[in-house]
Coordinates of C-alpha atoms in Angstrom, one line a residue:
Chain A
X20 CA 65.8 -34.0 25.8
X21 CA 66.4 -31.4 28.4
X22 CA 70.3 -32.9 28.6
X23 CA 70.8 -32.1 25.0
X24 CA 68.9 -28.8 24.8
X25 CA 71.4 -27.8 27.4
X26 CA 74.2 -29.5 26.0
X27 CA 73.2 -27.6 22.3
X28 CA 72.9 -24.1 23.7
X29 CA 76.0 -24.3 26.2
X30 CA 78.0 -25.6 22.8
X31 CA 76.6 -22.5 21.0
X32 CA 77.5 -20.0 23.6
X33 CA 80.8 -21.6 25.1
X34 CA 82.9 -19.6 22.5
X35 CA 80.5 -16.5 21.2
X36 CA 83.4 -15.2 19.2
X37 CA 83.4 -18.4 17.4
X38 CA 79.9 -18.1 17.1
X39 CA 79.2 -15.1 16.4
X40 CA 82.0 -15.1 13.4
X41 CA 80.5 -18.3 12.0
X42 CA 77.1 -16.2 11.8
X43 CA 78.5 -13.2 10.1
X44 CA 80.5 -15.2 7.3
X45 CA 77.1 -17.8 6.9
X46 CA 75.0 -14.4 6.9
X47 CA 77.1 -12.9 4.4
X48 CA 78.0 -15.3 1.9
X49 CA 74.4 -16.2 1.8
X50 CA 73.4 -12.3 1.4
X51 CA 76.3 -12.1 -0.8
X52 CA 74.6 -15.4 -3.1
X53 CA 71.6 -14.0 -2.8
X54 CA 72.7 -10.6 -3.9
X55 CA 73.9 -11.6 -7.0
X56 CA 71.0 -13.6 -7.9
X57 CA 68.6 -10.7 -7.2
X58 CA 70.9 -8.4 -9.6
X59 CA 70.8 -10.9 -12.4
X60 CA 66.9 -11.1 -12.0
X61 CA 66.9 -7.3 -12.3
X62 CA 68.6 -7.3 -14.8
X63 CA 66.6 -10.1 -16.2
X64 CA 63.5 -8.7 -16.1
X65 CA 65.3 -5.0 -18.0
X66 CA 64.6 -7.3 -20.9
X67 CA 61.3 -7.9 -20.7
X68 CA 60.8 -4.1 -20.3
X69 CA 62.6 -3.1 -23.4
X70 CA 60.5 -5.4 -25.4
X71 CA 57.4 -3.9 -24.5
X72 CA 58.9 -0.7 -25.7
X73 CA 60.2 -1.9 -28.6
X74 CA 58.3 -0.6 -31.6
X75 CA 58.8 -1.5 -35.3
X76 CA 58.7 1.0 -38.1
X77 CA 57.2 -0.2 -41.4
X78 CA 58.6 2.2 -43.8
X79 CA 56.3 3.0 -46.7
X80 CA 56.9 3.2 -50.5
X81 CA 53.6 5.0 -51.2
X82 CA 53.6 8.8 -49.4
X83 CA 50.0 9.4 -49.9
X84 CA 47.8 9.6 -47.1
X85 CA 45.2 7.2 -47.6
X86 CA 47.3 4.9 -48.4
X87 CA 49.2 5.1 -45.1
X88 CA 46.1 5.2 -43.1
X89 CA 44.8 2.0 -44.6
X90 CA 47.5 0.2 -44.2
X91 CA 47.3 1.6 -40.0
X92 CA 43.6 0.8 -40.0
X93 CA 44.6 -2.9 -41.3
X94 CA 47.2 -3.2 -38.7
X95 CA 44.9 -2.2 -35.9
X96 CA 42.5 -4.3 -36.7
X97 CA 44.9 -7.3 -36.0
X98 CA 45.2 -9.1 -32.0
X99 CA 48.7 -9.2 -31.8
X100 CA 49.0 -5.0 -32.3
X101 CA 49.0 -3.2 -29.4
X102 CA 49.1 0.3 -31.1
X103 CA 50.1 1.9 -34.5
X104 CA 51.4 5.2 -35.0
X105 CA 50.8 6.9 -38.2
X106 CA 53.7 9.3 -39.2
X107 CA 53.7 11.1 -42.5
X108 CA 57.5 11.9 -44.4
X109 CA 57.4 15.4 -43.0
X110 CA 56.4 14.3 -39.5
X111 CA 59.7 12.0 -39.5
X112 CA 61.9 14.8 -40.7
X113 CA 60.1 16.7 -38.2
X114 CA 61.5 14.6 -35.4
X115 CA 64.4 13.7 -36.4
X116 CA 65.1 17.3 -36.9
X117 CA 64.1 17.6 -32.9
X118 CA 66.2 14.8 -32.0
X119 CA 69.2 16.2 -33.6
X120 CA 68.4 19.9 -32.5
X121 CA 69.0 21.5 -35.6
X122 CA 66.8 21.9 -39.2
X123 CA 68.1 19.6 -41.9
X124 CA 65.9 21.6 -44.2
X125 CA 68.6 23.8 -44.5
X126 CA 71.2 21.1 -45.7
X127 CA 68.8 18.4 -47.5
X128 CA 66.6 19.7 -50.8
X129 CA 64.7 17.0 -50.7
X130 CA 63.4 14.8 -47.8
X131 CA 64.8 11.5 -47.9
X132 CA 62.9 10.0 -45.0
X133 CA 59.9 7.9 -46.0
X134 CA 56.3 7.7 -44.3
X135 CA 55.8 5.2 -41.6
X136 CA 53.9 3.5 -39.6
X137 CA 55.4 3.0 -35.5
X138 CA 54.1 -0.7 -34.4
X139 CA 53.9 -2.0 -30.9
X140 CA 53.0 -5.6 -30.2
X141 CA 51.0 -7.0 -27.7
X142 CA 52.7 -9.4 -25.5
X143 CA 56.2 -9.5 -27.9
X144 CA 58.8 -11.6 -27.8
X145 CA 61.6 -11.4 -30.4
X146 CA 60.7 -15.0 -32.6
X147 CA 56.9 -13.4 -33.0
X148 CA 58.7 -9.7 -33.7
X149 CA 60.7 -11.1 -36.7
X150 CA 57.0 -13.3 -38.5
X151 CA 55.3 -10.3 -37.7
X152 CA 58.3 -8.0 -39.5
X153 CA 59.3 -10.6 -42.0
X154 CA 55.1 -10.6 -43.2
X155 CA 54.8 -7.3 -43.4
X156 CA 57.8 -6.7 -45.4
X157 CA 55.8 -8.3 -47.8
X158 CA 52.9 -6.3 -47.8
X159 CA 52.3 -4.2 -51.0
X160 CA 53.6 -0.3 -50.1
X161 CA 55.4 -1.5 -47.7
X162 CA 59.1 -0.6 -48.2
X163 CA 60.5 -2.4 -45.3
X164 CA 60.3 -3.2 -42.2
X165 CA 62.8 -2.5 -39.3
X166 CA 63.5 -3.0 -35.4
X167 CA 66.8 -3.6 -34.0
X168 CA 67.2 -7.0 -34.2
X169 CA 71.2 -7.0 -33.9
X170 CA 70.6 -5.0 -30.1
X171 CA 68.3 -7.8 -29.5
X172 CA 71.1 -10.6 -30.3
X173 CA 73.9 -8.4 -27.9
X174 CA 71.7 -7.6 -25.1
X175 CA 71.3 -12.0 -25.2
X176 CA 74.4 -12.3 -25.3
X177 CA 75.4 -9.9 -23.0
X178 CA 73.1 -11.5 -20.7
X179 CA 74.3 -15.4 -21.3
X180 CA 77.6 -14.3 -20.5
X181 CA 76.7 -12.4 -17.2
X182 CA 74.4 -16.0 -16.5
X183 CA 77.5 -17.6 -17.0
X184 CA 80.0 -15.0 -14.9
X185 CA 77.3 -15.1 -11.9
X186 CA 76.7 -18.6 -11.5
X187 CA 80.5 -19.1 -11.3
X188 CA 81.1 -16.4 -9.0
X189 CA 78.1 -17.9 -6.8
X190 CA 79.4 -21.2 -6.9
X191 CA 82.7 -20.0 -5.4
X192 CA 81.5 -17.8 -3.3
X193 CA 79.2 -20.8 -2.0
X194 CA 82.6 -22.8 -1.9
X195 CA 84.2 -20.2 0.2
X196 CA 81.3 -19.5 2.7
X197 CA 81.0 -23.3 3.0
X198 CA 84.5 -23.9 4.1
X199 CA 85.0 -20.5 6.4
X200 CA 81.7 -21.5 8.1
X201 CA 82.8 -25.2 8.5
X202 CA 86.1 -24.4 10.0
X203 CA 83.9 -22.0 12.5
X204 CA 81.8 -24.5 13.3
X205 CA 84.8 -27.1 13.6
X206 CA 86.1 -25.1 16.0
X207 CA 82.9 -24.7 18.2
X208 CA 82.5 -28.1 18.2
X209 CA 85.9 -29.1 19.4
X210 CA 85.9 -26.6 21.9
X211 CA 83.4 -29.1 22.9
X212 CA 85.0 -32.0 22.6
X213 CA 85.6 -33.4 26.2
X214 CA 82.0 -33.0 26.8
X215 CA 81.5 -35.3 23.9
X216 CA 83.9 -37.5 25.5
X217 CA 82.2 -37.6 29.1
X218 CA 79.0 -38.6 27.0
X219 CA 80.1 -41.1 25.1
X220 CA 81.8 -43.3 27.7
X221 CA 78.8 -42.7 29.8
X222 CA 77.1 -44.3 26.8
X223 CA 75.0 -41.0 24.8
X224 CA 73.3 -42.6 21.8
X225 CA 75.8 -41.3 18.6
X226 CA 72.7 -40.4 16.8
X227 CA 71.5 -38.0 19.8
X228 CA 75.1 -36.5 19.4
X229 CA 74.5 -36.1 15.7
X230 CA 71.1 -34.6 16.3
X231 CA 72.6 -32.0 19.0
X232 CA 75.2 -31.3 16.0
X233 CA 72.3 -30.8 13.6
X234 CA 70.3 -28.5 15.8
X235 CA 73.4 -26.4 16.4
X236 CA 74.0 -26.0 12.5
X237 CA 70.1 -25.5 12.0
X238 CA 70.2 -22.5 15.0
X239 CA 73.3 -20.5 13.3
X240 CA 71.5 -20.9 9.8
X241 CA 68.4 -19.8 11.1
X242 CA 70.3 -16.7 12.5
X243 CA 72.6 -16.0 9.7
X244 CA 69.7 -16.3 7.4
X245 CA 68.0 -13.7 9.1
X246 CA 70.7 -11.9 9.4
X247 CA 71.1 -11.8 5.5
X248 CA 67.5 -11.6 5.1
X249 CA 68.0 -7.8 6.5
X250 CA 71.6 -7.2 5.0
X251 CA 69.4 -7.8 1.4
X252 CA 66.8 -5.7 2.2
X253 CA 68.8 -3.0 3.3
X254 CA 71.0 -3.2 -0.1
X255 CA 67.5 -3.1 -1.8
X256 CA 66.4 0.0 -0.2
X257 CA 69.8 1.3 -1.0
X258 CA 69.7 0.3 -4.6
X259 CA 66.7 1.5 -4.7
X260 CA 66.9 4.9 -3.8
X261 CA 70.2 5.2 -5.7
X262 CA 68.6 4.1 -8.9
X263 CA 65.0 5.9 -8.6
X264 CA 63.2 3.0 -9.2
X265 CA 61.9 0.4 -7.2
X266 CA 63.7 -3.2 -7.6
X267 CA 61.7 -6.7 -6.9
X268 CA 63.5 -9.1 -5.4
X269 CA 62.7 -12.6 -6.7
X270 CA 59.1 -14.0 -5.2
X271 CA 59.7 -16.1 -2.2
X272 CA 63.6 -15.0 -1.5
X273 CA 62.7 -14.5 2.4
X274 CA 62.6 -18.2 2.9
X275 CA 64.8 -18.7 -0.2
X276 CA 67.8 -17.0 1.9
X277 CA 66.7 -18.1 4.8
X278 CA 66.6 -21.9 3.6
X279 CA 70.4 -21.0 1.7
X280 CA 72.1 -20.6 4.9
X281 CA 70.5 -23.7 6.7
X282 CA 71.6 -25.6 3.9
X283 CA 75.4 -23.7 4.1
X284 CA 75.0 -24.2 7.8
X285 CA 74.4 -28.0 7.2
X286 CA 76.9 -28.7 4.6
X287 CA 79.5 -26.7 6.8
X288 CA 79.2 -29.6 9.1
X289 CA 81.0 -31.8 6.5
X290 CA 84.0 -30.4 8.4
X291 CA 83.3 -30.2 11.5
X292 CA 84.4 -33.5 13.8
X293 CA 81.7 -35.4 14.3
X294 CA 80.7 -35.8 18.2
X295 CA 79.7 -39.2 17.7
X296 CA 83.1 -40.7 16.6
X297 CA 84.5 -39.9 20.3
X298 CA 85.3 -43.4 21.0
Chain B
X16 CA 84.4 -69.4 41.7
X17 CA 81.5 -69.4 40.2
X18 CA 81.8 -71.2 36.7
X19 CA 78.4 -72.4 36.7
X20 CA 77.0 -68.2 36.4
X21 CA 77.6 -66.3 33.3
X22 CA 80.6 -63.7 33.6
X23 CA 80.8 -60.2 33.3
X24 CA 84.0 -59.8 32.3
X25 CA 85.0 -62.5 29.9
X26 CA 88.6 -62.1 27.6
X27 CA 90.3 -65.0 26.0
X28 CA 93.4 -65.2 24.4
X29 CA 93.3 -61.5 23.8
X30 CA 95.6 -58.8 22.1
X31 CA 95.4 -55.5 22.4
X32 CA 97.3 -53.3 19.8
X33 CA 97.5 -48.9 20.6
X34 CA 99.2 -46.7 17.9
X35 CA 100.5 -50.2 16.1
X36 CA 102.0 -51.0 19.2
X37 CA 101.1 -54.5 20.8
X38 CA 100.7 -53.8 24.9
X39 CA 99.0 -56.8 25.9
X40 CA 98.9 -60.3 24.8
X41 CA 97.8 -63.4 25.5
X42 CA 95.3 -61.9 27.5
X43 CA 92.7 -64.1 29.9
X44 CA 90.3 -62.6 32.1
X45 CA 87.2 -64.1 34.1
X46 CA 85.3 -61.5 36.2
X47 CA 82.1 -63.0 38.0
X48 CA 79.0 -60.4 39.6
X49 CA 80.1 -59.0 42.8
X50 CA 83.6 -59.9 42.3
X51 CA 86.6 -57.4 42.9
X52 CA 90.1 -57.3 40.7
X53 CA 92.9 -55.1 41.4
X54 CA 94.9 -54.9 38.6
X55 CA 98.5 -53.6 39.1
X56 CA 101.1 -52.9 37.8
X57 CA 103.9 -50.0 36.6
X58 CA 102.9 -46.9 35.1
X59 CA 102.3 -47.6 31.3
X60 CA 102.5 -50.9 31.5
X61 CA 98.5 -51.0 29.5
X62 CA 96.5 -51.1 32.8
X63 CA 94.3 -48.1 31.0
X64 CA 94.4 -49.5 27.6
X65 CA 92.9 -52.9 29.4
X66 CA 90.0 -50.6 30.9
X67 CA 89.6 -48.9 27.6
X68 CA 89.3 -52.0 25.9
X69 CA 86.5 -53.0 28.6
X70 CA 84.4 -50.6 28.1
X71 CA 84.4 -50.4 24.2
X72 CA 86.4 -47.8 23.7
X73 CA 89.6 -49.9 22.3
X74 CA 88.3 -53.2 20.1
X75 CA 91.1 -56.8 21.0
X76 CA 92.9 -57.5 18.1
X77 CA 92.8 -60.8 18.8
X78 CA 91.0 -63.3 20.9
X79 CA 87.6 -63.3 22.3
X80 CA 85.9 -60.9 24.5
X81 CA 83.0 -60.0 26.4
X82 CA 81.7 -58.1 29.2
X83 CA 78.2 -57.6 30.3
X84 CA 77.3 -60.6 27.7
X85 CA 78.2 -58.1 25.0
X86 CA 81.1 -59.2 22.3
X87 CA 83.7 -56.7 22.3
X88 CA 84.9 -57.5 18.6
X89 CA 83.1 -56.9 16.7
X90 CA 81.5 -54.2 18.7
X91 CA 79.6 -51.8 16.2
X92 CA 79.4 -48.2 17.0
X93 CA 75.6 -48.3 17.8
X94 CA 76.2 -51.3 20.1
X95 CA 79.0 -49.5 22.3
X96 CA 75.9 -47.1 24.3
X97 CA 74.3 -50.4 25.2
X98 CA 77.6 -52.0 27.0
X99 CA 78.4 -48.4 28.7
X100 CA 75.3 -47.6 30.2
X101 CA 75.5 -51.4 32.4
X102 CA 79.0 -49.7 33.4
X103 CA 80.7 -47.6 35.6
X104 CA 84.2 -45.7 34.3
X105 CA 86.4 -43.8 36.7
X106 CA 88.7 -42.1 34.2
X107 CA 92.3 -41.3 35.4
X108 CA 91.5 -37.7 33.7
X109 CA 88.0 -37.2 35.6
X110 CA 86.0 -35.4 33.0
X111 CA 82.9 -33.4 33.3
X112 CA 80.4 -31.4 31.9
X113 CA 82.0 -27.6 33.8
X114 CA 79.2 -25.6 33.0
X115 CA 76.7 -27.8 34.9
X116 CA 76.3 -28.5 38.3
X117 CA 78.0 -31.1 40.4
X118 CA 74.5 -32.5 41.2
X119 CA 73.9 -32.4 37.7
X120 CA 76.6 -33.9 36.6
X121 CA 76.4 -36.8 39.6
X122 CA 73.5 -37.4 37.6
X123 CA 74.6 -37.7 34.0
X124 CA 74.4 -41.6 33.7
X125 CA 70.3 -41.5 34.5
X126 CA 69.6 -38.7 32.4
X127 CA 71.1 -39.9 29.5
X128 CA 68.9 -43.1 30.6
X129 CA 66.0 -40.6 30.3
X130 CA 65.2 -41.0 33.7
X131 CA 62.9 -37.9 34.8
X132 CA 64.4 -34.7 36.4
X133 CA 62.8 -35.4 39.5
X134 CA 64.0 -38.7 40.1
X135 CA 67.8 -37.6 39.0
X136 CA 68.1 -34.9 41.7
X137 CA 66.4 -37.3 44.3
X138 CA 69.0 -40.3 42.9
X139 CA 71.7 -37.4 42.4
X140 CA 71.3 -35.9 46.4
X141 CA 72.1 -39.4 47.7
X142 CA 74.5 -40.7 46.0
X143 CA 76.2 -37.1 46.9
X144 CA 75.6 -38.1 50.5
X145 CA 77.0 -41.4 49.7
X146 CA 80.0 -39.4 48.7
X147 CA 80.6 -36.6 51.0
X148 CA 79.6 -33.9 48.4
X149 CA 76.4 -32.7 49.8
X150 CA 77.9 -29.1 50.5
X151 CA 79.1 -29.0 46.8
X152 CA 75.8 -30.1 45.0
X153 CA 75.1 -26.5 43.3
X154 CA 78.7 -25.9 43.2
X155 CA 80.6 -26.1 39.7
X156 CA 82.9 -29.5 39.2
X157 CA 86.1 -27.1 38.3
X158 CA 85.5 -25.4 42.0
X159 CA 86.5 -28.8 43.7
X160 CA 89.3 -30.2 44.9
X161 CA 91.1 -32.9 42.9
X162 CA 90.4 -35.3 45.8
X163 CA 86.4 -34.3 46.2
X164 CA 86.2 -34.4 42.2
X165 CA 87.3 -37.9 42.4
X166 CA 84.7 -38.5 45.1
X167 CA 82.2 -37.2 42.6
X168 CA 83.0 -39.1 39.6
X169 CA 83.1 -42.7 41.9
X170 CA 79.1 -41.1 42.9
X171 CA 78.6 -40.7 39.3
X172 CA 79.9 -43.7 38.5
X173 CA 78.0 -45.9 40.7
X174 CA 74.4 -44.0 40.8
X175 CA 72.8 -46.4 37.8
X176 CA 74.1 -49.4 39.7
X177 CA 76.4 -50.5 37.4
X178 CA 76.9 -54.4 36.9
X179 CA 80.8 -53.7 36.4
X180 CA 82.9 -50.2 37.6
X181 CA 86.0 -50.0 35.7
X182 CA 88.3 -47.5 38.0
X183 CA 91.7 -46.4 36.3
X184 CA 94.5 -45.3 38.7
X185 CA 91.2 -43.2 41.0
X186 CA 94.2 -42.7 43.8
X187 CA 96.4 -40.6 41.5
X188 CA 97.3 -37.2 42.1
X189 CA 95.3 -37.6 45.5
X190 CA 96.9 -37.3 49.2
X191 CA 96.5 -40.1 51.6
X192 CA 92.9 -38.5 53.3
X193 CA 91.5 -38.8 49.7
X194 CA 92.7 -42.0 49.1
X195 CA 90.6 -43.4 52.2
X196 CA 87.6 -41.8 51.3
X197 CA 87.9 -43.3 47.7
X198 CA 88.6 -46.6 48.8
X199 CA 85.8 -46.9 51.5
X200 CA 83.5 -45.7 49.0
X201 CA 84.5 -48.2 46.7
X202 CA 84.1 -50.7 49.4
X203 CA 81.2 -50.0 49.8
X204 CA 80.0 -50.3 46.4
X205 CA 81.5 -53.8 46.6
X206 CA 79.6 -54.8 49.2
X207 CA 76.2 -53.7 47.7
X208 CA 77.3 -56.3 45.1
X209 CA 78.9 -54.2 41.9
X210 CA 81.9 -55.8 40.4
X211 CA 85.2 -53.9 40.5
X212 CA 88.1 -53.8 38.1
X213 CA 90.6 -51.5 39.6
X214 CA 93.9 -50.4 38.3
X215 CA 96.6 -48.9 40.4
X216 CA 100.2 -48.5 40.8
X217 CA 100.2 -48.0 43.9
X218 CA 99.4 -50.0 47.7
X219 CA 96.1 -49.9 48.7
X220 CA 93.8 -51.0 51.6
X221 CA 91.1 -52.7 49.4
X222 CA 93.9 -55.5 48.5
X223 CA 92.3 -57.8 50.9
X224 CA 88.8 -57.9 49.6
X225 CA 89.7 -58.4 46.1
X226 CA 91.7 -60.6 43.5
X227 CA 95.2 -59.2 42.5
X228 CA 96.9 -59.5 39.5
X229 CA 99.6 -57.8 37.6
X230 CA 100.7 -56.8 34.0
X231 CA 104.2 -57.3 33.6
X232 CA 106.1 -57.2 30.1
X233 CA 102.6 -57.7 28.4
X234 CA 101.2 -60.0 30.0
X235 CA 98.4 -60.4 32.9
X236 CA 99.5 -62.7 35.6

């Protein structure tokens, strides 16, 4: 064991330019992978928090009071309502007056905006948004009831297609990372390759070749995934201060990254030579 | 000689083909324990691909072989460190591991055995003596001479005790004081009973304690 521990780290640190390089390219293409995946998980979870904000208005037919504040009391009363806000015709010119900036009183004789009840579910999701909408659209007094369904449908779509655009751009860049690292690591190894040839003849088991191969790929993953481990975090710092708000990186993506660059480091051996097949 | 004891070198009616090119045919070879053969003949004539193809590392393309009771064709990949560790190989080329020791690299063959540290420097420091490379033990194999690194791989060679050393041309390159020390160190591994094969295209002193025989125009004879 000692002969191959020796034989491992003199391979790793025979050429540290070689070494080094195959490190940085393993370190970032896997921070690079991983980067991408933590943005489309941010931008994953944006979703989530628009839904919770998302609030349906049930316009009303009937503008009295009581009316209104029956039909609030009735939707309070129901588990799947969060909250209900009760807003009479002049309180919705009111702000729509302040979200315009000006008094439409001036131009409009008559108010055209009806009462309405604001509506925010507990635990939505937009299948249970549109029963809840499409039962209350029934309800007597009830005019109709609205929330932007058609944002819904272009924020999915939006996000199918950014899916689709990320997991090809992480596929290549996996491709690339896989073949730079493996033509590093192909040249470590043959740097080597008249040590493997003194072994061999002096009859080296092939698979204690292979396994000194192995731990060679294993001890740049482990170092590149590190590496990347701390290239991430910085970018999420950065990001994070850029954007005011902290951002989560997926549960877990420590030894996620970690484990993608042992597995880069492992495939990349696909084209290295093998040590073993010194005759 | 001695029919009745099982060989350790055994090739009949052999071929061997390198790069599609047949260099030896018709190939018939008895080696007995203990015995010595000089091979001779010109410079790439197949001396080395005959020594290659003892030790594994080239497969006959015909014929039957064996050496050390191991069939050389079929020999499978796994089966090759099996045949090697019972041999001894002095490469033309001496190779080494540079960034280790010469007393660690006199003592390659046991650790890749597995033999324990201890035992490989003891083993290593003799066979050293053995080969006049006691000064150079913590030395690095690039810092020798060509004549001394030849000493050392015939020491590294031998220090398992071999059934069979295969030597290829181990007096090229090397001035005549070399030469001596080479061949009275593979004398004496003779006499301790190992079985030589050596190939050589030149004269040597060792011609009178061993069988001769030549490749000429693809043939042994």
């Amino acid at each position: 064991m000692g002969l191959l521990f020796r034989l491992t780290w003199r391979t790793i640190v025979a050429r540290p330019t070689l070494t080094v390089l195959a490190i940085l390219l393993l370190a970032m293409t896997t921070a690079m992978l991983y980067g991408l995946i933590v943005s489309a998980s941010v931008i994953s979870s944006l979703r989530g928090s628009l839904i919770n904000e998302l609030a349906v208005e049930i316009e009303l037919a009937d503008y009295s009071d009581s009316t209104r504040f029956a039909l609030a009391e009735t939707l309070r009363q129901r588990p799947d309502v969060l909250s209900v806000k009760s807003l009479s015709a002049r309180d919705v010119l009111e702000e729509a007056e302040q979200e315009l900036g000006e008094s439409l009183r001036d131009v409009l004789s008559n108010n055209p905006f009806p009462p309405i009840l604001r509506v925010k579910l507990r635990n939505p999701a937009p299948e249970r948004i549109e029963l809840f909408v499409d039962e209350v659209a029934a309800w007597p007094g009830v005019l109709q009831a609205v929330y932007p369904r058609d944002l819904w449908r272009k924020f999915d779509a939006w996000m199918a297609a950014l899916r689709g655009r990320v997991a090809l751009i992480v596929g290549a860049l996996a491709v690339i990372g896989w073949v730079l690292v493996g033509l590093s690591l192909r040249a470590i190894l043959k740097n080597r390759r008249s040590a493997w040839q003194l072994l061999t003849m002096l009859g080296i088991k092939p698979r204690d070749l292979e396994f000194v191969q192995l731990k060679i790929e294993i001890v740049l993953g482990l170092l590149a995934g590190l590496l990347a481990v701390a290239l991430i975090h910085l970018g999420l710092v950065a990001a994070s201060w850029l954007l005011l708000s902290s951002i989560e990186p997926p549960s877990g993506w420590v030894l996620g990254c970690i484990g993608t660059a042992l597995l880069l480091a492992v495939l990349a051996g696909i084209w290295a030579p093998r040590p073993s097949k010194d005759s | 000689m001695t029919s009745d004891r099982k060989p350790v070198v055994l090739l009949q009616n052999c071929a061997i083909v390198t790069g599609g090119k047949t260099v030896l045919s018709s190939l018939d070879l008895m080696l007995h324990a203990g015995e010595f053969l000089i091979i001779e003949g010109p410079t790439g004539s197949g001396k080395t691909s005959l020594v290659r193809t003892l030790y594994g590392s080239l497969a006959p393309s015909a014929g039957y072989g064996e050496v050390v009771s191991i069939p050389l064709r079929p020999l499978p990949s796994a089966k090759k460190p099996q045949l090697r560790r019972q041999l001894g190989i002095v490469t033309q080329q001496p190779l080494f591991l540079e960034e280790e020791t010469v007393l660690d690299n006199v003592a390659l063959p046991l650790r890749i055995a597995g033999v324990a540290a201890s035992e490989c420097r003891a083993r290593g420091t003799k066979a050293l003596l053995e080969a006049g490379l006691t000064g150079a033990a913590l030395r690095k194999p690039t810092e020798l001479s060509g004549g001394e690194q030849a000493r050392l791989q015939i020491a590294r060679a031998l220090i398992h005790q071999p059934l069979l050393l295969l030597a290829d041309e181990p007096f090229a390159h090397l001035d005549t004081e070399s030469v001596e020390l080479i061949e009275s160190l593979l004398a004496f591994a003779h006499t301790r009973g190992t079985a030589i094969v050596l190939t050589t295209h030149r004269p040597t002193q060792l011609a009178s304690r061993a069988r001769r025989l030549t490749v000429r125009d693809g043939r042994l004879a």
